């Protein structure tokens, strides 16, 4: 009886935490390669159970805290348990260019998207970063990273609470002229 209980408890524990996403640990070489092609980049590793079939990533654009473009850039692809999401951006000819990539199993997909309505970003200061907090991922929509632009000299990173519940913490992005949020979800 004790053995049966232990088997059930241990298999439940091994199942917990199987769905995760986290910022990738990049080598100096990998970071150098990515920085050759973009001004800023974020890379995430995910692990999903076999029930998940697809992963989608996209960029939302906010101006002064108001959503102005829900799918500025978007990419979807198959999810085969382990994979990587790559995000990069570069300012080219006064336009903000976004690079998205998803690698999972033997498949790699990528896209290049341009924000044609970017305001004069070179005159603004910027801060960016990947999410902080829990690595557990149920596949539900979540914010992976942010890119914030401001004309103020003082800026702060977004709080872990923002990443856990962005809708309740939108006041954090109101002080910025422009905010791009990288989001992801996985589907069964």
PDB file of C-alpha atoms in Angstrom:
ATOM      1  CA  UNK A   1       0.000   0.000   0.000  1.00  0.00           C
ATOM      2  CA  UNK A   2       2.814   2.398   0.937  1.00  0.00           C
ATOM      3  CA  UNK A   3       4.605   1.566  -2.323  1.00  0.00           C
ATOM      4  CA  UNK A   4       1.476   2.386  -4.352  1.00  0.00           C
ATOM      5  CA  UNK A   5       1.079   5.728  -2.588  1.00  0.00           C
ATOM      6  CA  UNK A   6       4.755   6.566  -3.191  1.00  0.00           C
ATOM      7  CA  UNK A   7       4.475   5.716  -6.881  1.00  0.00           C
ATOM      8  CA  UNK A   8       1.415   7.979  -7.261  1.00  0.00           C
ATOM      9  CA  UNK A   9       3.050  10.855  -5.357  1.00  0.00           C
ATOM     10  CA  UNK A  10       6.344  10.569  -7.243  1.00  0.00           C
ATOM     11  CA  UNK A  11       4.678  10.414 -10.633  1.00  0.00           C
ATOM     12  CA  UNK A  12       2.577  13.467  -9.753  1.00  0.00           C
ATOM     13  CA  UNK A  13       5.737  15.311  -8.697  1.00  0.00           C
ATOM     14  CA  UNK A  14       7.555  14.363 -11.877  1.00  0.00           C
ATOM     15  CA  UNK A  15       4.585  15.656 -13.926  1.00  0.00           C
ATOM     16  CA  UNK A  16       4.555  18.994 -12.070  1.00  0.00           C
ATOM     17  CA  UNK A  17       6.727  21.589 -13.691  1.00  0.00           C
ATOM     18  CA  UNK A  18       7.025  19.722 -16.991  1.00  0.00           C
ATOM     19  CA  UNK A  19       5.583  22.713 -18.858  1.00  0.00           C
ATOM     20  CA  UNK A  20       8.082  25.543 -18.524  1.00  0.00           C
ATOM     21  CA  UNK A  21       9.469  28.534 -20.334  1.00  0.00           C
ATOM     22  CA  UNK A  22      12.510  30.540 -19.282  1.00  0.00           C
ATOM     23  CA  UNK A  23      15.092  32.957 -20.639  1.00  0.00           C
ATOM     24  CA  UNK A  24      17.823  30.921 -22.335  1.00  0.00           C
ATOM     25  CA  UNK A  25      21.367  30.890 -21.021  1.00  0.00           C
ATOM     26  CA  UNK A  26      23.371  32.023 -24.040  1.00  0.00           C
ATOM     27  CA  UNK A  27      27.099  31.685 -24.463  1.00  0.00           C
ATOM     28  CA  UNK A  28      29.145  34.781 -25.289  1.00  0.00           C
ATOM     29  CA  UNK A  29      29.458  33.453 -28.838  1.00  0.00           C
ATOM     30  CA  UNK A  30      25.690  33.013 -29.251  1.00  0.00           C
ATOM     31  CA  UNK A  31      25.070  36.515 -27.886  1.00  0.00           C
ATOM     32  CA  UNK A  32      27.662  37.947 -30.280  1.00  0.00           C
ATOM     33  CA  UNK A  33      26.049  36.211 -33.265  1.00  0.00           C
ATOM     34  CA  UNK A  34      22.595  37.511 -32.351  1.00  0.00           C
ATOM     35  CA  UNK A  35      23.844  41.058 -31.721  1.00  0.00           C
ATOM     36  CA  UNK A  36      25.313  41.100 -35.241  1.00  0.00           C
ATOM     37  CA  UNK A  37      21.785  41.019 -36.632  1.00  0.00           C
ATOM     38  CA  UNK A  38      19.787  42.983 -34.073  1.00  0.00           C
ATOM     39  CA  UNK A  39      20.147  45.773 -31.542  1.00  0.00           C
ATOM     40  CA  UNK A  40      18.324  43.833 -28.863  1.00  0.00           C
ATOM     41  CA  UNK A  41      17.453  40.198 -28.518  1.00  0.00           C
ATOM     42  CA  UNK A  42      15.778  37.789 -26.140  1.00  0.00           C
ATOM     43  CA  UNK A  43      15.845  34.014 -26.360  1.00  0.00           C
ATOM     44  CA  UNK A  44      13.609  31.622 -24.439  1.00  0.00           C
ATOM     45  CA  UNK A  45      13.687  27.847 -24.009  1.00  0.00           C
ATOM     46  CA  UNK A  46      10.404  26.037 -23.528  1.00  0.00           C
ATOM     47  CA  UNK A  47       9.475  22.512 -22.531  1.00  0.00           C
ATOM     48  CA  UNK A  48       5.922  21.270 -23.063  1.00  0.00           C
ATOM     49  CA  UNK A  49       4.250  17.909 -22.658  1.00  0.00           C
ATOM     50  CA  UNK A  50       3.203  15.984 -25.760  1.00  0.00           C
ATOM     51  CA  UNK A  51      -0.390  17.294 -25.580  1.00  0.00           C
ATOM     52  CA  UNK A  52       0.717  20.664 -26.962  1.00  0.00           C
ATOM     53  CA  UNK A  53       0.778  20.926 -30.743  1.00  0.00           C
ATOM     54  CA  UNK A  54       1.544  24.597 -31.578  1.00  0.00           C
ATOM     55  CA  UNK A  55       3.322  27.640 -30.197  1.00  0.00           C
ATOM     56  CA  UNK A  56       2.499  31.192 -31.281  1.00  0.00           C
ATOM     57  CA  UNK A  57       4.496  34.341 -30.500  1.00  0.00           C
ATOM     58  CA  UNK A  58       3.551  37.921 -31.284  1.00  0.00           C
ATOM     59  CA  UNK A  59       4.380  41.547 -30.531  1.00  0.00           C
ATOM     60  CA  UNK A  60       1.837  44.017 -29.165  1.00  0.00           C
ATOM     61  CA  UNK A  61       2.407  47.762 -29.383  1.00  0.00           C
ATOM     62  CA  UNK A  62       1.260  50.259 -26.762  1.00  0.00           C
ATOM     63  CA  UNK A  63       1.499  54.050 -26.811  1.00  0.00           C
ATOM     64  CA  UNK A  64       1.185  55.807 -23.435  1.00  0.00           C
ATOM     65  CA  UNK A  65      -0.351  52.624 -22.015  1.00  0.00           C
ATOM     66  CA  UNK A  66      -2.972  52.225 -24.774  1.00  0.00           C
ATOM     67  CA  UNK A  67      -2.961  49.187 -27.063  1.00  0.00           C
ATOM     68  CA  UNK A  68      -2.543  50.422 -30.654  1.00  0.00           C
ATOM     69  CA  UNK A  69      -1.584  47.190 -32.455  1.00  0.00           C
ATOM     70  CA  UNK A  70      -2.487  43.775 -31.082  1.00  0.00           C
ATOM     71  CA  UNK A  71      -0.487  41.761 -33.619  1.00  0.00           C
ATOM     72  CA  UNK A  72       2.304  43.961 -34.948  1.00  0.00           C
ATOM     73  CA  UNK A  73       4.336  40.826 -35.607  1.00  0.00           C
ATOM     74  CA  UNK A  74       3.220  37.193 -35.303  1.00  0.00           C
ATOM     75  CA  UNK A  75       4.632  33.728 -35.889  1.00  0.00           C
ATOM     76  CA  UNK A  76       3.309  30.255 -35.147  1.00  0.00           C
ATOM     77  CA  UNK A  77       4.796  26.816 -35.432  1.00  0.00           C
ATOM     78  CA  UNK A  78       4.629  23.230 -34.206  1.00  0.00           C
ATOM     79  CA  UNK A  79       5.567  22.485 -30.601  1.00  0.00           C
ATOM     80  CA  UNK A  80       7.424  19.230 -30.154  1.00  0.00           C
ATOM     81  CA  UNK A  81       8.013  19.261 -26.399  1.00  0.00           C
ATOM     82  CA  UNK A  82      11.303  21.204 -26.380  1.00  0.00           C
ATOM     83  CA  UNK A  83      12.002  24.349 -28.297  1.00  0.00           C
ATOM     84  CA  UNK A  84      13.326  27.866 -28.491  1.00  0.00           C
ATOM     85  CA  UNK A  85      11.704  31.247 -29.130  1.00  0.00           C
ATOM     86  CA  UNK A  86      13.950  33.988 -30.514  1.00  0.00           C
ATOM     87  CA  UNK A  87      13.098  37.694 -30.542  1.00  0.00           C
ATOM     88  CA  UNK A  88      15.217  40.494 -31.943  1.00  0.00           C
ATOM     89  CA  UNK A  89      14.713  44.070 -32.983  1.00  0.00           C
ATOM     90  CA  UNK A  90      16.697  46.681 -34.871  1.00  0.00           C
ATOM     91  CA  UNK A  91      16.141  50.282 -35.896  1.00  0.00           C
ATOM     92  CA  UNK A  92      16.616  50.506 -39.655  1.00  0.00           C
ATOM     93  CA  UNK A  93      15.948  53.757 -41.525  1.00  0.00           C
ATOM     94  CA  UNK A  94      13.834  55.118 -38.652  1.00  0.00           C
ATOM     95  CA  UNK A  95      11.670  52.005 -38.589  1.00  0.00           C
ATOM     96  CA  UNK A  96      11.591  49.372 -35.875  1.00  0.00           C
ATOM     97  CA  UNK A  97      12.166  45.904 -37.347  1.00  0.00           C
ATOM     98  CA  UNK A  98      11.215  42.780 -35.394  1.00  0.00           C
ATOM     99  CA  UNK A  99      12.639  39.309 -35.915  1.00  0.00           C
ATOM    100  CA  UNK A 100      10.720  36.323 -34.545  1.00  0.00           C
ATOM    101  CA  UNK A 101      11.828  32.712 -34.587  1.00  0.00           C
ATOM    102  CA  UNK A 102      10.528  29.413 -33.238  1.00  0.00           C
ATOM    103  CA  UNK A 103      12.626  26.269 -33.257  1.00  0.00           C
ATOM    104  CA  UNK A 104      11.101  22.991 -32.060  1.00  0.00           C
ATOM    105  CA  UNK A 105      11.931  19.440 -33.004  1.00  0.00           C
ATOM    106  CA  UNK A 106      13.461  19.565 -36.454  1.00  0.00           C
ATOM    107  CA  UNK A 107      11.426  22.609 -37.487  1.00  0.00           C
ATOM    108  CA  UNK A 108      12.460  26.253 -37.559  1.00  0.00           C
ATOM    109  CA  UNK A 109      10.242  29.150 -38.572  1.00  0.00           C
ATOM    110  CA  UNK A 110      11.081  32.829 -38.726  1.00  0.00           C
ATOM    111  CA  UNK A 111       9.555  36.140 -39.716  1.00  0.00           C
ATOM    112  CA  UNK A 112      10.621  39.741 -40.192  1.00  0.00           C
ATOM    113  CA  UNK A 113       8.100  42.476 -39.436  1.00  0.00           C
ATOM    114  CA  UNK A 114       8.334  46.271 -39.626  1.00  0.00           C
ATOM    115  CA  UNK A 115       6.568  48.865 -37.503  1.00  0.00           C
ATOM    116  CA  UNK A 116       5.783  51.363 -40.260  1.00  0.00           C
ATOM    117  CA  UNK A 117       4.320  53.789 -37.749  1.00  0.00           C
ATOM    118  CA  UNK A 118       7.258  53.933 -35.345  1.00  0.00           C
ATOM    119  CA  UNK A 119       7.737  57.341 -33.815  1.00  0.00           C
ATOM    120  CA  UNK A 120      11.226  58.839 -33.760  1.00  0.00           C
ATOM    121  CA  UNK A 121      12.692  56.140 -31.508  1.00  0.00           C
ATOM    122  CA  UNK A 122      16.346  57.267 -31.836  1.00  0.00           C
ATOM    123  CA  UNK A 123      15.510  60.336 -29.751  1.00  0.00           C
ATOM    124  CA  UNK A 124      14.114  58.208 -26.927  1.00  0.00           C
ATOM    125  CA  UNK A 125      15.844  56.148 -24.261  1.00  0.00           C
ATOM    126  CA  UNK A 126      14.995  52.470 -24.125  1.00  0.00           C
ATOM    127  CA  UNK A 127      14.990  49.643 -21.645  1.00  0.00           C
ATOM    128  CA  UNK A 128      14.148  46.036 -22.323  1.00  0.00           C
ATOM    129  CA  UNK A 129      14.221  42.661 -20.709  1.00  0.00           C
ATOM    130  CA  UNK A 130      12.786  39.202 -20.444  1.00  0.00           C
ATOM    131  CA  UNK A 131      10.157  38.268 -17.883  1.00  0.00           C
ATOM    132  CA  UNK A 132      11.048  37.656 -14.287  1.00  0.00           C
ATOM    133  CA  UNK A 133       9.243  35.260 -12.009  1.00  0.00           C
ATOM    134  CA  UNK A 134       7.765  31.823 -12.456  1.00  0.00           C
ATOM    135  CA  UNK A 135       9.023  29.551 -15.224  1.00  0.00           C
ATOM    136  CA  UNK A 136       5.904  27.365 -15.108  1.00  0.00           C
ATOM    137  CA  UNK A 137       3.805  27.677 -18.252  1.00  0.00           C
ATOM    138  CA  UNK A 138       0.338  26.238 -18.701  1.00  0.00           C
ATOM    139  CA  UNK A 139       0.383  27.271 -22.344  1.00  0.00           C
ATOM    140  CA  UNK A 140      -1.835  30.259 -21.597  1.00  0.00           C
ATOM    141  CA  UNK A 141      -0.971  33.642 -23.086  1.00  0.00           C
ATOM    142  CA  UNK A 142       1.919  35.242 -21.235  1.00  0.00           C
ATOM    143  CA  UNK A 143       4.294  38.161 -21.604  1.00  0.00           C
ATOM    144  CA  UNK A 144       7.836  36.981 -22.323  1.00  0.00           C
ATOM    145  CA  UNK A 145       9.596  40.316 -22.658  1.00  0.00           C
ATOM    146  CA  UNK A 146       9.289  44.021 -23.128  1.00  0.00           C
ATOM    147  CA  UNK A 147      10.907  46.856 -25.036  1.00  0.00           C
ATOM    148  CA  UNK A 148      10.053  50.270 -23.552  1.00  0.00           C
ATOM    149  CA  UNK A 149      10.859  53.724 -24.978  1.00  0.00           C
ATOM    150  CA  UNK A 150      10.703  56.984 -23.027  1.00  0.00           C
ATOM    151  CA  UNK A 151      11.751  60.608 -23.348  1.00  0.00           C
ATOM    152  CA  UNK A 152      12.496  60.656 -19.619  1.00  0.00           C
ATOM    153  CA  UNK A 153      15.999  60.125 -18.284  1.00  0.00           C
ATOM    154  CA  UNK A 154      14.868  57.758 -15.530  1.00  0.00           C
ATOM    155  CA  UNK A 155      13.259  54.404 -16.324  1.00  0.00           C
ATOM    156  CA  UNK A 156      12.469  51.237 -14.384  1.00  0.00           C
ATOM    157  CA  UNK A 157      12.118  47.653 -15.479  1.00  0.00           C
ATOM    158  CA  UNK A 158       8.664  46.141 -15.311  1.00  0.00           C
ATOM    159  CA  UNK A 159       7.852  44.278 -12.099  1.00  0.00           C
ATOM    160  CA  UNK A 160       7.362  40.514 -11.768  1.00  0.00           C
ATOM    161  CA  UNK A 161       3.696  41.300 -10.984  1.00  0.00           C
ATOM    162  CA  UNK A 162       3.328  42.864 -14.422  1.00  0.00           C
ATOM    163  CA  UNK A 163       4.467  39.655 -16.100  1.00  0.00           C
ATOM    164  CA  UNK A 164       2.154  37.499 -13.962  1.00  0.00           C
ATOM    165  CA  UNK A 165      -0.940  39.672 -14.567  1.00  0.00           C
ATOM    166  CA  UNK A 166      -0.330  42.376 -17.193  1.00  0.00           C
ATOM    167  CA  UNK A 167      -3.986  43.439 -17.469  1.00  0.00           C
ATOM    168  CA  UNK A 168      -4.046  44.434 -13.775  1.00  0.00           C
ATOM    169  CA  UNK A 169      -0.706  46.261 -14.018  1.00  0.00           C
ATOM    170  CA  UNK A 170      -1.041  48.263 -17.258  1.00  0.00           C
ATOM    171  CA  UNK A 171      -0.356  51.417 -15.230  1.00  0.00           C
ATOM    172  CA  UNK A 172       3.325  50.346 -15.266  1.00  0.00           C
ATOM    173  CA  UNK A 173       3.589  51.016 -19.005  1.00  0.00           C
ATOM    174  CA  UNK A 174       1.628  54.312 -19.084  1.00  0.00           C
ATOM    175  CA  UNK A 175       4.727  56.501 -18.454  1.00  0.00           C
ATOM    176  CA  UNK A 176       6.399  55.186 -21.632  1.00  0.00           C
ATOM    177  CA  UNK A 177       5.810  56.726 -25.053  1.00  0.00           C
ATOM    178  CA  UNK A 178       6.017  53.312 -26.739  1.00  0.00           C
ATOM    179  CA  UNK A 179       6.057  49.768 -25.329  1.00  0.00           C
ATOM    180  CA  UNK A 180       6.374  46.577 -27.316  1.00  0.00           C
ATOM    181  CA  UNK A 181       5.401  43.374 -25.494  1.00  0.00           C
ATOM    182  CA  UNK A 182       6.500  39.960 -26.722  1.00  0.00           C
ATOM    183  CA  UNK A 183       3.811  37.392 -25.922  1.00  0.00           C
ATOM    184  CA  UNK A 184       3.444  33.658 -26.404  1.00  0.00           C
ATOM    185  CA  UNK A 185       0.879  30.900 -26.027  1.00  0.00           C
ATOM    186  CA  UNK A 186       0.818  27.174 -26.675  1.00  0.00           C
ATOM    187  CA  UNK A 187      -2.185  25.230 -27.949  1.00  0.00           C
ATOM    188  CA  UNK A 188      -3.207  21.634 -27.475  1.00  0.00           C
TER     189      UNK A 188
END
